[in-house]
Amino acid sequence: MTAPDEQPTLSDELFGMETGGGAARVEALGVGSAWPQVFGPVPSWQTRILAAFGFVTYAIVNLIVMWVPLHDHHVSALPQAVVLVVVAFGVGSLLAWVVGGAWRAFGFGMIGGWLALTLLSLGFLTGLS
């Protein structure tokens, strides 16, 4: 650390070892508060729970729709894949952007459910393989 009458070094500036007013400078720069500036406010627990319910709802619909193609390999999964895309992105987008309110998180949960189940199952659970 440098003396008060000397110029701060690069390491002093990088590691915040300034003399006098260091905390004020950190507050002025907004260091440590990137979440609200970039992503908006942190979602509430109610929003997270509604998104989880949307995810689980989509997973149940997925289980029902893909039951036959997963157990009978001679059946084409293309109609089921179309149904799942319409459910996830059609209904999910409708809830997220048109209806809004508390249903917005539910719709995003459905879209996230499609994404997660497609990526984790390599497309088998959504008929994309």
PDB file of C-alpha atoms in Angstrom, residues 6-66:
ATOM      1  CA  GLU A   6       2.224   8.941  -3.237  1.00  0.00           C
ATOM      2  CA  GLN A   7       0.411   7.857  -6.379  1.00  0.00           C
ATOM      3  CA  PRO A   8      -1.429   4.542  -6.025  1.00  0.00           C
ATOM      4  CA  THR A   9       0.146   1.617  -7.822  1.00  0.00           C
ATOM      5  CA  LEU A  10      -1.647  -0.721 -10.192  1.00  0.00           C
ATOM      6  CA  SER A  11      -1.983  -3.413  -7.526  1.00  0.00           C
ATOM      7  CA  ASP A  12      -3.495  -0.842  -5.169  1.00  0.00           C
ATOM      8  CA  GLU A  13      -6.159  -0.008  -7.735  1.00  0.00           C
ATOM      9  CA  LEU A  14      -6.797  -3.623  -8.715  1.00  0.00           C
ATOM     10  CA  PHE A  15      -7.148  -4.933  -5.192  1.00  0.00           C
ATOM     11  CA  GLY A  16      -8.887  -1.898  -3.712  1.00  0.00           C
ATOM     12  CA  MET A  17      -6.086  -0.993  -1.336  1.00  0.00           C
ATOM     13  CA  GLU A  18      -6.559   2.726  -1.694  1.00  0.00           C
ATOM     14  CA  THR A  19      -6.027   5.232   0.995  1.00  0.00           C
ATOM     15  CA  GLY A  20      -9.048   7.213   2.037  1.00  0.00           C
ATOM     16  CA  GLY A  21     -12.418   6.873   0.404  1.00  0.00           C
ATOM     17  CA  GLY A  22     -11.946   3.334  -0.889  1.00  0.00           C
ATOM     18  CA  ALA A  23     -15.425   2.256   0.189  1.00  0.00           C
ATOM     19  CA  ALA A  24     -16.942   5.386  -1.332  1.00  0.00           C
ATOM     20  CA  ARG A  25     -15.217   4.659  -4.642  1.00  0.00           C
ATOM     21  CA  VAL A  26     -16.448   1.067  -4.644  1.00  0.00           C
ATOM     22  CA  GLU A  27     -20.002   2.296  -4.020  1.00  0.00           C
ATOM     23  CA  ALA A  28     -19.669   4.889  -6.789  1.00  0.00           C
ATOM     24  CA  LEU A  29     -18.483   2.264  -9.267  1.00  0.00           C
ATOM     25  CA  GLY A  30     -21.226  -0.162  -8.286  1.00  0.00           C
ATOM     26  CA  VAL A  31     -18.783  -3.001  -7.709  1.00  0.00           C
ATOM     27  CA  GLY A  32     -20.535  -6.008  -6.235  1.00  0.00           C
ATOM     28  CA  SER A  33     -23.974  -5.002  -7.453  1.00  0.00           C
ATOM     29  CA  ALA A  34     -23.879  -6.359 -11.011  1.00  0.00           C
ATOM     30  CA  TRP A  35     -26.962  -8.597 -10.573  1.00  0.00           C
ATOM     31  CA  PRO A  36     -29.593  -5.814 -10.453  1.00  0.00           C
ATOM     32  CA  GLN A  37     -27.896  -3.849 -13.216  1.00  0.00           C
ATOM     33  CA  VAL A  38     -27.598  -6.736 -15.673  1.00  0.00           C
ATOM     34  CA  PHE A  39     -30.387  -9.181 -14.834  1.00  0.00           C
ATOM     35  CA  GLY A  40     -32.913  -7.018 -13.012  1.00  0.00           C
ATOM     36  CA  PRO A  41     -34.194  -7.712  -9.524  1.00  0.00           C
ATOM     37  CA  VAL A  42     -33.717 -11.161  -8.022  1.00  0.00           C
ATOM     38  CA  PRO A  43     -36.883 -13.241  -8.585  1.00  0.00           C
ATOM     39  CA  SER A  44     -39.048 -13.789  -5.524  1.00  0.00           C
ATOM     40  CA  TRP A  45     -39.694 -17.220  -4.051  1.00  0.00           C
ATOM     41  CA  GLN A  46     -43.240 -17.123  -5.420  1.00  0.00           C
ATOM     42  CA  THR A  47     -41.887 -16.598  -8.938  1.00  0.00           C
ATOM     43  CA  ARG A  48     -39.387 -19.431  -8.539  1.00  0.00           C
ATOM     44  CA  ILE A  49     -42.062 -21.815  -7.218  1.00  0.00           C
ATOM     45  CA  LEU A  50     -44.440 -20.951 -10.083  1.00  0.00           C
ATOM     46  CA  ALA A  51     -41.634 -21.568 -12.590  1.00  0.00           C
ATOM     47  CA  ALA A  52     -40.954 -24.922 -10.920  1.00  0.00           C
ATOM     48  CA  PHE A  53     -44.665 -25.808 -11.210  1.00  0.00           C
ATOM     49  CA  GLY A  54     -44.493 -24.949 -14.922  1.00  0.00           C
ATOM     50  CA  PHE A  55     -41.446 -27.187 -15.291  1.00  0.00           C
ATOM     51  CA  VAL A  56     -43.171 -30.088 -13.496  1.00  0.00           C
ATOM     52  CA  THR A  57     -46.391 -29.593 -15.479  1.00  0.00           C
ATOM     53  CA  TYR A  58     -44.466 -29.808 -18.735  1.00  0.00           C
ATOM     54  CA  ALA A  59     -42.575 -32.877 -17.494  1.00  0.00           C
ATOM     55  CA  ILE A  60     -45.888 -34.638 -16.726  1.00  0.00           C
ATOM     56  CA  VAL A  61     -47.307 -33.716 -20.146  1.00  0.00           C
ATOM     57  CA  ASN A  62     -44.073 -34.969 -21.696  1.00  0.00           C
ATOM     58  CA  LEU A  63     -44.336 -38.268 -19.831  1.00  0.00           C
ATOM     59  CA  ILE A  64     -47.923 -38.789 -20.991  1.00  0.00           C
ATOM     60  CA  VAL A  65     -47.291 -37.826 -24.623  1.00  0.00           C
ATOM     61  CA  MET A  66     -44.032 -39.756 -25.055  1.00  0.00           C
TER      62      MET A  66
END
